[in-house]
Short mmCIF file of C-alpha atoms in Angstrom, two decimals:
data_model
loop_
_atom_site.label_atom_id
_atom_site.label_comp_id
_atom_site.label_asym_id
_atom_site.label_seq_id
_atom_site.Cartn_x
_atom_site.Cartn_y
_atom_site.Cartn_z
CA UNK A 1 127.18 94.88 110.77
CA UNK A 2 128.64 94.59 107.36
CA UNK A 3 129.31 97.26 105.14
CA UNK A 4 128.01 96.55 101.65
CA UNK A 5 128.55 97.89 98.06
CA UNK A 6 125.57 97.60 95.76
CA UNK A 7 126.25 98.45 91.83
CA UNK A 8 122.74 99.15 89.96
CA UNK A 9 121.45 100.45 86.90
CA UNK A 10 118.42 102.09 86.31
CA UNK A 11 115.65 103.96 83.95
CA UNK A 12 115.12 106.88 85.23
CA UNK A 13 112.55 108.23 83.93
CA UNK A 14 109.65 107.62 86.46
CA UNK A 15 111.67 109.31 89.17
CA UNK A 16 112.92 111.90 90.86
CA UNK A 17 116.69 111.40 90.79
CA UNK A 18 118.80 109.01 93.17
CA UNK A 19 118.11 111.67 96.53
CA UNK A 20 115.12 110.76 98.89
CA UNK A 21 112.86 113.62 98.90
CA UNK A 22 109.65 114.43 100.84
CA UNK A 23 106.33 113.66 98.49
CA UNK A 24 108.41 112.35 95.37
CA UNK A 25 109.66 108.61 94.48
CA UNK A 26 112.83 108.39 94.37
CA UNK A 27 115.31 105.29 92.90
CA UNK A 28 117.01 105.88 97.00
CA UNK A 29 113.86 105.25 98.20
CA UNK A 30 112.90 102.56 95.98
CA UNK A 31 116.06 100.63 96.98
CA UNK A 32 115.39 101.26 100.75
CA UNK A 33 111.93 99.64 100.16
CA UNK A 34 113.55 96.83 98.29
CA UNK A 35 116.11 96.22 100.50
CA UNK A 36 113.36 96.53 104.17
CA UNK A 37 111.36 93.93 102.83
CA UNK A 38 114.84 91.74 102.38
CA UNK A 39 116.83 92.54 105.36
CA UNK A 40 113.52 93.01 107.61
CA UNK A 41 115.07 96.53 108.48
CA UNK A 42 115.62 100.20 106.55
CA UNK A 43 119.29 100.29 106.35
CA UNK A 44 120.20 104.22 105.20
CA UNK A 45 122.35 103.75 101.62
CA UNK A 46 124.38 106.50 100.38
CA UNK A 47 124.78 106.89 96.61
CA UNK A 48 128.08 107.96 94.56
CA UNK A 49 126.45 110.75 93.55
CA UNK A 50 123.07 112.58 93.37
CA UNK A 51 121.28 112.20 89.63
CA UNK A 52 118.95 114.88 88.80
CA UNK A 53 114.70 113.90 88.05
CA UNK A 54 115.20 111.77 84.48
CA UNK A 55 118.60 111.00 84.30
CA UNK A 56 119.36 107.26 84.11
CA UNK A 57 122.33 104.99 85.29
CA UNK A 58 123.41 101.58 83.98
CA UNK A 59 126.29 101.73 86.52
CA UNK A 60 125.53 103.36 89.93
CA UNK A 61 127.24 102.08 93.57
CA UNK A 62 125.34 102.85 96.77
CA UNK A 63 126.72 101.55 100.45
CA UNK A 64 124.99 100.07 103.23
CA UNK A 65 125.12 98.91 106.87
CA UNK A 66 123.32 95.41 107.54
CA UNK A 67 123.33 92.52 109.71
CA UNK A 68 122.58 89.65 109.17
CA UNK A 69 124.18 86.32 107.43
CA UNK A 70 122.69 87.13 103.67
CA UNK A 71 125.08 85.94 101.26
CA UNK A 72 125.92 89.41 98.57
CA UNK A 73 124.74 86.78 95.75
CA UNK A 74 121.51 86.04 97.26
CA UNK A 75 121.25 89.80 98.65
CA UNK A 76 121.35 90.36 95.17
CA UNK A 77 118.75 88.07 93.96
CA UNK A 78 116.84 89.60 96.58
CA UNK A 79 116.78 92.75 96.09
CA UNK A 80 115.65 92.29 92.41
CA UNK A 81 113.02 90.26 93.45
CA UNK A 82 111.36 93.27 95.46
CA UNK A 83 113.11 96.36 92.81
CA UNK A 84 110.69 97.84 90.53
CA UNK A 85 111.21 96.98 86.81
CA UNK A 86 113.13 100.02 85.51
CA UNK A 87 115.83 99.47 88.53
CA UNK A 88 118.07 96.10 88.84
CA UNK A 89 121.67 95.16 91.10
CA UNK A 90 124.14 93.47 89.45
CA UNK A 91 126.57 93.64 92.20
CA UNK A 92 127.19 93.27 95.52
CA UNK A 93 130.45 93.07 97.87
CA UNK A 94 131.75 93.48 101.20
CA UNK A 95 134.15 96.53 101.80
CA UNK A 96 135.76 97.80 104.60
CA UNK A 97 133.48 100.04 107.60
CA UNK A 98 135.65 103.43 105.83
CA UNK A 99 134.78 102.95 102.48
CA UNK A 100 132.43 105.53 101.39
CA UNK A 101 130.59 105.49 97.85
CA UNK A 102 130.48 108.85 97.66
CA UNK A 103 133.91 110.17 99.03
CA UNK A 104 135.80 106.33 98.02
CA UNK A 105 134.77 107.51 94.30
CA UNK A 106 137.57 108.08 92.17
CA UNK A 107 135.84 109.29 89.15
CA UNK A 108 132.69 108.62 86.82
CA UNK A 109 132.06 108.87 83.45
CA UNK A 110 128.66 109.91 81.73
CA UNK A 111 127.16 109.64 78.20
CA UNK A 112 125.27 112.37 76.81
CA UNK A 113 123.10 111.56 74.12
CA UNK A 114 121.22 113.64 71.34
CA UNK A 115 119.02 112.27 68.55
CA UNK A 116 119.06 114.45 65.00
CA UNK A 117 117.19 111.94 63.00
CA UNK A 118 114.52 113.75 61.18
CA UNK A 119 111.41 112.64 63.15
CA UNK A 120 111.28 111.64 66.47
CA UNK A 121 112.21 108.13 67.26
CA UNK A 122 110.43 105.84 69.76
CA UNK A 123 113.65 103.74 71.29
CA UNK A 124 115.50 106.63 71.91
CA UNK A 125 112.48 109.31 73.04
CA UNK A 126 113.61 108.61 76.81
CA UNK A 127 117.63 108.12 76.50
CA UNK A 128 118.19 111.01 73.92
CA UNK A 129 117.44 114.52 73.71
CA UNK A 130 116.45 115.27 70.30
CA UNK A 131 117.63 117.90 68.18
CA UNK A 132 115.63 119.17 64.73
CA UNK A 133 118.78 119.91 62.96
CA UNK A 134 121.40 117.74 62.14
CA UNK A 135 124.17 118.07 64.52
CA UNK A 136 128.45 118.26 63.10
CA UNK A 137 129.56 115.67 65.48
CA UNK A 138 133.05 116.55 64.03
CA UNK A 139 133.38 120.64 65.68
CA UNK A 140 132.02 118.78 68.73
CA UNK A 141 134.22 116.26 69.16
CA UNK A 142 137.00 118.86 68.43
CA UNK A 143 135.08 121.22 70.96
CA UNK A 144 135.17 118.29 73.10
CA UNK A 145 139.08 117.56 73.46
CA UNK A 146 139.35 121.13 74.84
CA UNK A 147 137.34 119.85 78.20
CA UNK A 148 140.43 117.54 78.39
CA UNK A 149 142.87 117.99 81.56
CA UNK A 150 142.45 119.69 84.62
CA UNK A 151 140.41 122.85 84.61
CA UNK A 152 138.48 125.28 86.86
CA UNK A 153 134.89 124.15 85.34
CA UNK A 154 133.37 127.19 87.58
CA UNK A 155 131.26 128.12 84.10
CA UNK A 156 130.29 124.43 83.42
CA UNK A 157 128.06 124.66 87.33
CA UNK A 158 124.62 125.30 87.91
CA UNK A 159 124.19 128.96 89.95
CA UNK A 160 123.77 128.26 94.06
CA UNK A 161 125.86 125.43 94.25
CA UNK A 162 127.67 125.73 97.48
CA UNK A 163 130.91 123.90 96.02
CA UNK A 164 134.37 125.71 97.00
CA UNK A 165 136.44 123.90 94.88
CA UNK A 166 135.64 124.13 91.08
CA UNK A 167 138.70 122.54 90.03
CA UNK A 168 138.41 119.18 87.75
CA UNK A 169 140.04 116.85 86.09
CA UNK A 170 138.70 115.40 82.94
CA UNK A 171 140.56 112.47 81.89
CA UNK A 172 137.99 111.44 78.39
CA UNK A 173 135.91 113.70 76.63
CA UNK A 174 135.01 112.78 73.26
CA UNK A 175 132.18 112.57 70.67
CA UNK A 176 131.26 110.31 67.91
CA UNK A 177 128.23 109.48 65.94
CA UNK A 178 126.20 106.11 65.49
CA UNK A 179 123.69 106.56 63.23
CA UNK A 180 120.88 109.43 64.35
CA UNK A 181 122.56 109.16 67.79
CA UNK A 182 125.46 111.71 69.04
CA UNK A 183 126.98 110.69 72.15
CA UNK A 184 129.18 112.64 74.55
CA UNK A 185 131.11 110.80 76.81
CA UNK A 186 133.17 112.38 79.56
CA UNK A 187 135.13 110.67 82.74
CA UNK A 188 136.41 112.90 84.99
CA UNK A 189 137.59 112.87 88.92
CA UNK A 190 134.37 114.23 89.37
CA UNK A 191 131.75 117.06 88.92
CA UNK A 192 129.90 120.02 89.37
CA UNK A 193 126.31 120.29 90.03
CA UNK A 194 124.65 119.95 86.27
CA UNK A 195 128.52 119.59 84.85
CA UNK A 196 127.78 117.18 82.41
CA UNK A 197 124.27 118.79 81.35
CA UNK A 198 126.01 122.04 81.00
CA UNK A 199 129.16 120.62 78.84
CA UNK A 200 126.46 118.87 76.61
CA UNK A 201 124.47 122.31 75.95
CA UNK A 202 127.92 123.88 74.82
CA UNK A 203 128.96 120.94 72.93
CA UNK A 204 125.52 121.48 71.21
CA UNK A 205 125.99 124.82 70.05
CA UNK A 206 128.73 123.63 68.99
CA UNK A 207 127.03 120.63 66.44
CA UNK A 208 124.38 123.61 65.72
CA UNK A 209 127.37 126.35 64.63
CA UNK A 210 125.93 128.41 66.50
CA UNK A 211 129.24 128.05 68.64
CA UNK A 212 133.22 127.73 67.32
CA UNK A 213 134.74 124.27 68.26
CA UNK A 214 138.24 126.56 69.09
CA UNK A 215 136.20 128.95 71.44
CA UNK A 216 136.04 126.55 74.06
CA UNK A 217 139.22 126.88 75.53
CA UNK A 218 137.86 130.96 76.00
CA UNK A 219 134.42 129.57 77.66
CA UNK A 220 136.31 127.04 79.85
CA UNK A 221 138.71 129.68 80.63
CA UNK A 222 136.19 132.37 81.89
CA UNK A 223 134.62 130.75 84.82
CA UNK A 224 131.33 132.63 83.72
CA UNK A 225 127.81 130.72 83.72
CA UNK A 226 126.65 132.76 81.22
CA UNK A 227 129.56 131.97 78.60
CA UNK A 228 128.26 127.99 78.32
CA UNK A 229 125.96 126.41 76.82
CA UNK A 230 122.31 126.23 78.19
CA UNK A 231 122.12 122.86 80.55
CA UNK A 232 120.77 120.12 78.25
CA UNK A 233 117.89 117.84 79.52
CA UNK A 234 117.91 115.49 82.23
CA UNK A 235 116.72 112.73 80.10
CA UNK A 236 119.86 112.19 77.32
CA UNK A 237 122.27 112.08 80.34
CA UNK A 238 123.67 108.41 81.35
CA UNK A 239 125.71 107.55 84.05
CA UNK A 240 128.02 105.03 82.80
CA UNK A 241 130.48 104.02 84.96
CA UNK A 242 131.53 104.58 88.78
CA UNK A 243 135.64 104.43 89.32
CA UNK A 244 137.03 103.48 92.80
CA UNK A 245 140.70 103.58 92.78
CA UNK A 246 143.81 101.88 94.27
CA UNK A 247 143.68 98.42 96.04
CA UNK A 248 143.08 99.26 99.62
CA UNK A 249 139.61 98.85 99.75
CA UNK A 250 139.95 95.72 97.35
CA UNK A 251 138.11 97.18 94.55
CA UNK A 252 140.23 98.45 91.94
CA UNK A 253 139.26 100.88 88.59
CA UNK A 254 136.84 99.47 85.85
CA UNK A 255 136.93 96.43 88.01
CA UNK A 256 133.44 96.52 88.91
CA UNK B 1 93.99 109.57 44.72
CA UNK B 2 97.09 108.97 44.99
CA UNK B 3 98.96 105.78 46.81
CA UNK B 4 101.37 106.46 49.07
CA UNK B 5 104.15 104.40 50.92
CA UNK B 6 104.75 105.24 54.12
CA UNK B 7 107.74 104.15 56.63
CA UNK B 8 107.29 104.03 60.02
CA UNK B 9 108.57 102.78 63.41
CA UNK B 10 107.43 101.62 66.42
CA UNK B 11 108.00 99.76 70.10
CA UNK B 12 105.41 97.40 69.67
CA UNK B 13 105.21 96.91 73.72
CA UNK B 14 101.68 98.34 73.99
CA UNK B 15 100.32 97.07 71.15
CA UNK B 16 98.83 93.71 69.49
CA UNK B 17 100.76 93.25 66.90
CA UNK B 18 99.84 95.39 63.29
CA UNK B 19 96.76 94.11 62.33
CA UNK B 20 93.37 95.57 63.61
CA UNK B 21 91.49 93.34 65.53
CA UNK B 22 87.85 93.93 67.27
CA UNK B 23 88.32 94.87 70.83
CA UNK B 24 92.20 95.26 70.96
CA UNK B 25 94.85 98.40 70.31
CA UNK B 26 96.56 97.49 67.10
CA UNK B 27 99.39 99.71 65.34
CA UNK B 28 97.11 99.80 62.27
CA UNK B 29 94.43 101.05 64.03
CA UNK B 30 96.34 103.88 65.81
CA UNK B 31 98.03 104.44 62.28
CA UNK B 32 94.46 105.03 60.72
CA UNK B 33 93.01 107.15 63.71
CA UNK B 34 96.25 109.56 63.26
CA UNK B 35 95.50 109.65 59.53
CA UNK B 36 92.13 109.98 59.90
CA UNK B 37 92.76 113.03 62.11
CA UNK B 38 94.92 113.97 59.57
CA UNK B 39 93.06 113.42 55.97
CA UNK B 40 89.97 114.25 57.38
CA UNK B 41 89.04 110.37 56.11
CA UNK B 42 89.80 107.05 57.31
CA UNK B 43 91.38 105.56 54.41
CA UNK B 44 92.23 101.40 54.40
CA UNK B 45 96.28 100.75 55.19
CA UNK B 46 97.83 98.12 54.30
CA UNK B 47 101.15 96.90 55.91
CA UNK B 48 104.26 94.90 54.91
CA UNK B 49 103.26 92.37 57.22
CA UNK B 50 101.73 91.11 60.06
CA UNK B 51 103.41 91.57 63.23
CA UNK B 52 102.54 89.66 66.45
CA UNK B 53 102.07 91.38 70.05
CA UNK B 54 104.66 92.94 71.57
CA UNK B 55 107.13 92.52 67.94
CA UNK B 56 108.79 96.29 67.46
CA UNK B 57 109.59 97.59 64.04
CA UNK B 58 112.54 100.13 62.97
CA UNK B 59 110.94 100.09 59.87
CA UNK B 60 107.45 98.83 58.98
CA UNK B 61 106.20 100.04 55.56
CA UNK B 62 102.40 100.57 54.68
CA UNK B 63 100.13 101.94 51.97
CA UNK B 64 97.43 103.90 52.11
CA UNK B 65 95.38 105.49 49.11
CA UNK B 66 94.30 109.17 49.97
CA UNK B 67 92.97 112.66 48.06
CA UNK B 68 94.31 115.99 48.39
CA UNK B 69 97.24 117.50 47.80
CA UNK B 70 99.06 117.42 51.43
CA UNK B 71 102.61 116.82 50.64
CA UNK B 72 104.64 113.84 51.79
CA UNK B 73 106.84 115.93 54.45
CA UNK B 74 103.61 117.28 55.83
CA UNK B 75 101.59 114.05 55.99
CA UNK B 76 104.82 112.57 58.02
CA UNK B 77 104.89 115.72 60.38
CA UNK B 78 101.07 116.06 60.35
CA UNK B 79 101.00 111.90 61.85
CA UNK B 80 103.91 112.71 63.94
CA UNK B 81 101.51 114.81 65.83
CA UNK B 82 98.42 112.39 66.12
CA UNK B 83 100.15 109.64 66.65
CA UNK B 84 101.47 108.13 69.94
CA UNK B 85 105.06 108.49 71.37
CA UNK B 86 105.35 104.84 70.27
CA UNK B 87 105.04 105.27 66.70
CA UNK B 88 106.87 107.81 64.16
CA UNK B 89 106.91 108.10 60.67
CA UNK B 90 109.58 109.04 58.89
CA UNK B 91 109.31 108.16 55.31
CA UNK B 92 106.37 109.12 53.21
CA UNK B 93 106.98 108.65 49.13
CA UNK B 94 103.89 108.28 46.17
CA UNK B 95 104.22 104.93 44.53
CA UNK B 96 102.12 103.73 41.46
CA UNK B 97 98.84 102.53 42.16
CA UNK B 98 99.83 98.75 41.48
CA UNK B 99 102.30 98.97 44.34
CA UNK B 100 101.49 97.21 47.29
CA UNK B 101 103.25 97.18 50.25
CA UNK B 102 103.03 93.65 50.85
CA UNK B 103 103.04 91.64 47.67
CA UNK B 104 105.82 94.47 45.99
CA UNK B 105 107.84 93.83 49.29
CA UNK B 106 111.26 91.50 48.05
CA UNK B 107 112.59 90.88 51.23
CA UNK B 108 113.07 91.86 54.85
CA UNK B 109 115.44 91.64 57.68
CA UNK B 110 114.69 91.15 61.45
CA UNK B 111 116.56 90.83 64.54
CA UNK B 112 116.23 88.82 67.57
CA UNK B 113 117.94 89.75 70.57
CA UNK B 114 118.83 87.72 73.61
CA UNK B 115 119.92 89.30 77.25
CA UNK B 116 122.26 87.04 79.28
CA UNK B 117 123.84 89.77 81.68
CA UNK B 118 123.14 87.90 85.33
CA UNK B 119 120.57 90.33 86.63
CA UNK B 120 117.41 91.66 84.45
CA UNK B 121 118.49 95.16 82.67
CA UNK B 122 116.33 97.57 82.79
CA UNK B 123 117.14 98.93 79.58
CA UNK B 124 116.62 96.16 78.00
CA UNK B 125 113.55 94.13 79.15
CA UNK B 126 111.22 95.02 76.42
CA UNK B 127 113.77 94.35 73.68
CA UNK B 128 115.45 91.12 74.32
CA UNK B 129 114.28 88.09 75.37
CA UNK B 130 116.37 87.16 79.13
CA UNK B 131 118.32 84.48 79.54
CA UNK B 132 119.77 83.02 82.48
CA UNK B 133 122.53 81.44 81.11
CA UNK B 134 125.35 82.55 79.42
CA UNK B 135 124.97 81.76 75.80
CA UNK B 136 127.47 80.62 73.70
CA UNK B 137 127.57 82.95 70.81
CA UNK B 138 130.17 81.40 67.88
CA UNK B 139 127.98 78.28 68.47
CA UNK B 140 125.05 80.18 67.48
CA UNK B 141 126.72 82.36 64.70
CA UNK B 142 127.48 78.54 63.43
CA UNK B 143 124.42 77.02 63.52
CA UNK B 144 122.83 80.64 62.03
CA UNK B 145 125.01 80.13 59.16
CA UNK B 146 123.06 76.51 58.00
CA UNK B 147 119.75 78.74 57.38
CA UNK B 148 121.52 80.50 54.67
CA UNK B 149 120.15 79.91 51.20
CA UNK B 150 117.14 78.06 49.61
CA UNK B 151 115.39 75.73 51.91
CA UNK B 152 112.06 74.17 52.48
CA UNK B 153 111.17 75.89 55.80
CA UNK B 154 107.96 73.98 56.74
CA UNK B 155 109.46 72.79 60.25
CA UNK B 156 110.18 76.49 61.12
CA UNK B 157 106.27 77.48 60.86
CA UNK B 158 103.61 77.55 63.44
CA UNK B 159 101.30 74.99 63.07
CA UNK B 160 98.02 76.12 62.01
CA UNK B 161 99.47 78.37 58.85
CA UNK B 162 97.57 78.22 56.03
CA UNK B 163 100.43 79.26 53.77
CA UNK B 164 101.23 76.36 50.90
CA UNK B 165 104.66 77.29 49.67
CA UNK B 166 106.87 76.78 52.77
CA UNK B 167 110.32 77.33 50.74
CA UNK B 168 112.18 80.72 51.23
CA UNK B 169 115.47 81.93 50.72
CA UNK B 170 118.02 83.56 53.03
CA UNK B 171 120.63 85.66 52.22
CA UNK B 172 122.12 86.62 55.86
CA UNK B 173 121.79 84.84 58.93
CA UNK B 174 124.35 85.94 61.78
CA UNK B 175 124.91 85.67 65.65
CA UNK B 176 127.02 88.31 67.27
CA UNK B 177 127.71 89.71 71.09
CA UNK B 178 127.21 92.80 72.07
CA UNK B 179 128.37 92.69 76.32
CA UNK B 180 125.43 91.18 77.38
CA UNK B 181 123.47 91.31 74.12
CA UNK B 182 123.15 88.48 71.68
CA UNK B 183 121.48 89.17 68.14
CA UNK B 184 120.35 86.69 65.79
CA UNK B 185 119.99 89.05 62.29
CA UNK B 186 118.39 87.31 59.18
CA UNK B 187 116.99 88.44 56.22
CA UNK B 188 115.21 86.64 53.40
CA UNK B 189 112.82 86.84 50.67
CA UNK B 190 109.75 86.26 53.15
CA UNK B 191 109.57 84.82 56.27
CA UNK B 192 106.43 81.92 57.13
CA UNK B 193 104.68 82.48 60.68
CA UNK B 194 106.72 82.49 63.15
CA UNK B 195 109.69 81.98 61.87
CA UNK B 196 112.18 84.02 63.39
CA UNK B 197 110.84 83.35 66.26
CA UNK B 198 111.50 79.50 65.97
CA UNK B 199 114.49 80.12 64.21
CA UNK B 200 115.17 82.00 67.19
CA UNK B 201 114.02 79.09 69.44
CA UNK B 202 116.42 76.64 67.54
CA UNK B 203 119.82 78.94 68.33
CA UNK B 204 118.63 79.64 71.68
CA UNK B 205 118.91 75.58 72.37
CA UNK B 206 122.47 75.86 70.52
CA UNK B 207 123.65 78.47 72.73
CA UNK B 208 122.48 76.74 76.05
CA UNK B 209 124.26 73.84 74.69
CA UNK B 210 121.13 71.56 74.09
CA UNK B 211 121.30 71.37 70.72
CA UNK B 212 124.81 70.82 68.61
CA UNK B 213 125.19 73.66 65.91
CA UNK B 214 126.25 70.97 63.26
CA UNK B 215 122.43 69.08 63.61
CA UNK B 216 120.89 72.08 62.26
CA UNK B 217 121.01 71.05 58.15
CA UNK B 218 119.22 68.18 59.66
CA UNK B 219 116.62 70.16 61.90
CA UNK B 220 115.61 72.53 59.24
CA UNK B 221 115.77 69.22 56.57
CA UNK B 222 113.33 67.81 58.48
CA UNK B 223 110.64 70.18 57.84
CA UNK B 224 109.22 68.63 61.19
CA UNK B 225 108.11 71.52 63.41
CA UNK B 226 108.87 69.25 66.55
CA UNK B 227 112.24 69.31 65.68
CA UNK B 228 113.12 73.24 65.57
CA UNK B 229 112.80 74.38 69.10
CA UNK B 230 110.57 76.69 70.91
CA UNK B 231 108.77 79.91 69.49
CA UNK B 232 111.12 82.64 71.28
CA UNK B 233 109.06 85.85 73.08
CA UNK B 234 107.83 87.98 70.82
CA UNK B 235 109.42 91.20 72.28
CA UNK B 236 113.16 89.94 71.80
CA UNK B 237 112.07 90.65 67.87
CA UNK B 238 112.78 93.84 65.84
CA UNK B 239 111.29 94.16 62.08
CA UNK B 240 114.70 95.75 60.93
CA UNK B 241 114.53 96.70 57.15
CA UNK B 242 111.89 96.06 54.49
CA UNK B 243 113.27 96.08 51.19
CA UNK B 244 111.47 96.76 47.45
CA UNK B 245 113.51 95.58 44.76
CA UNK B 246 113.88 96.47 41.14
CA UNK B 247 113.30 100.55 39.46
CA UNK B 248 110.26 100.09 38.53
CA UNK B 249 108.58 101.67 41.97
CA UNK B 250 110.98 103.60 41.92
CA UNK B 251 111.71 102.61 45.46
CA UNK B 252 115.37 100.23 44.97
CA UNK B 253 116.24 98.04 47.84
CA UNK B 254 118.37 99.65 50.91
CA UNK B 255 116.75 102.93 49.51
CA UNK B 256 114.58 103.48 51.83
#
């Protein structure tokens, strides 16, 4: 048995997040189908991370157990060959029997994106949530910087997560305009259940004024749920890249 | 009555092309249902031009000729509603009733995009045309750059067009990379059938190497249709901008 690393992206907008669940297709279970009819077997895979129903990826590493002789080009090939449309690998490789996707995961960083333009917009309906006002990407970029650093982001989780340890470090955080499209991007050593939806919902009270760009430190600082912004929609969220650190098991940062 | 100009967008994925045909879903005829619904009358449209299946539009200009006294922001909101998530208005202005949409039009810009990341991206598949090679880019942006200015286009037409005057001019024709993204962007006074699409053809054999960039003044001199290369995908192609020169519309080019 070989222990494989498989980087995909995908739309995900026909399912129900990365996590297999009973009744409901899931990208997991879309890539366990893809990868049976390859490997004649249905390996388990476990994901870096868990994305909600309607959040997409265009970087996202799962690992895997198989035998066999398949080359990680061809396994590639392979598995696209069998994926649905909306999910593709671009990358395979062999890493050592600890390496974990999950727990080997040094950090990730997301793009949140909202659309102000003044009517709705057809390419961007899926990828963006859209906003009917048009949104001061300036007090939330400067709303932004104060997400910077290591922080208890107890405030910035969704209610019943079982997580101990709140603690975070965000190491980008930053927003800037292209046309009708605000994005929020945001690497961090990792994050809280609905962090990133959360951080979006403030950062858009922010672009609304309906929130000061210098109360965030306050928010941030008060650990309360209630003090943040609403948790934006699955459907503008992006996860954009997947970080495993140092050279031990061979794969270094923003290598992949 | 009073003739209005009105902007829209669309993905043209589900669609053939603009122009209502019997027996098929055209963006014309889902253009007059929702105005129909709207007006309480289906009046006649008429569109900038005719765009082929599965060609998208960022901005695609038509008019129409309707009574009442329904205000331009409330016509756009009103066909917002009826129409499809696949088409949005977002520019509705009254123009004198010599305008035309097509005839007043003075120029237009579309893009053609390429993919040559190594697997298919889901993100992109119904934008840009795949290839699986990597393309050489400053070849292309070299070869674009012979298309510039007055030229007899006659090779770069599908055989069959009934159009007479085969000369146009171009004022921008660029290749640039995006990661994975190539896009050809040209504009010009009027474009014959097809031929972005050959155009698009032509650089696609530069970029594989197949074609040297430096032959092109001889391809398009030709005016031999056997010469260009292929007719790239239609769904690689974008109408970009649609441009009405001169004050006296009232409508000055980039305005819109």
């Amino acid at each position: 048995m070989r222990r494989l690393l498989v980087t995909i992206r995908y739309d995900g907008t026909a399912y129900h997040g990365w996590q297999v669940q009973s009744n409901a297709v899931t990208v997991q279970s879309a890539v366990q189908d893809a990868l049976e009819q390859t490997v004649g077997m249905r390996p388990n895979v476990t994901g870096c991370s868990r994305t909600d129903t309607g959040v997409h990826a265009d970087m996202f590493c799962f690992h895997t157990d198989i035998g066999g002789s398949i080359s990680c080009d061809r396994l590639v090939s392979a598995l696209n060959a069998h994926l649905p449309d909306d999910i593709a690998a671009y990358d395979c490789r062999e890493v050592p029997g600890d390496f974990h996707a999950r727990y080997s995961c040094t950090g990730k960083r997301y793009c949140y994106r909202f659309y102000d333009g003044r009517s709705r917009n057809p390419f961007w309906m899926k990828y963006a949530s859209r906003v009917p006002v048009r949104l001061d990407e300036s007090a939330m970029n400067e709303a932004a910087a104060h997400f910077m650093g290591r922080h208890d982001f107890a405030g910035f989780c969704s209610v019943g997560s079982s997580v101990s340890d709140t603690v975070r470090t965000v190491s980008e955080s930053c927003v800037r305009r292209d046309g009708d499209v605000v994005t929020f991007s945001v690497a961090a050593d990792g994050f809280l259940y609905n962090m990133v939806r959360i951080m979006a919902g403030t950062l858009l009270d922010v672009g609304m004024g309906r929130t000061a760009a210098d109360s965030l430190p306050q928010i941030v600082a008060s650990c309360d749920r209630k003090m943040a912004g609403a948790t934006a929609k699955p459907h503008g969220l992006i996860l954009d890249k997947v970080f495993y650190g140092g050279d031990r098991f061979g794969v270094r940062k923003e290598e992949i």
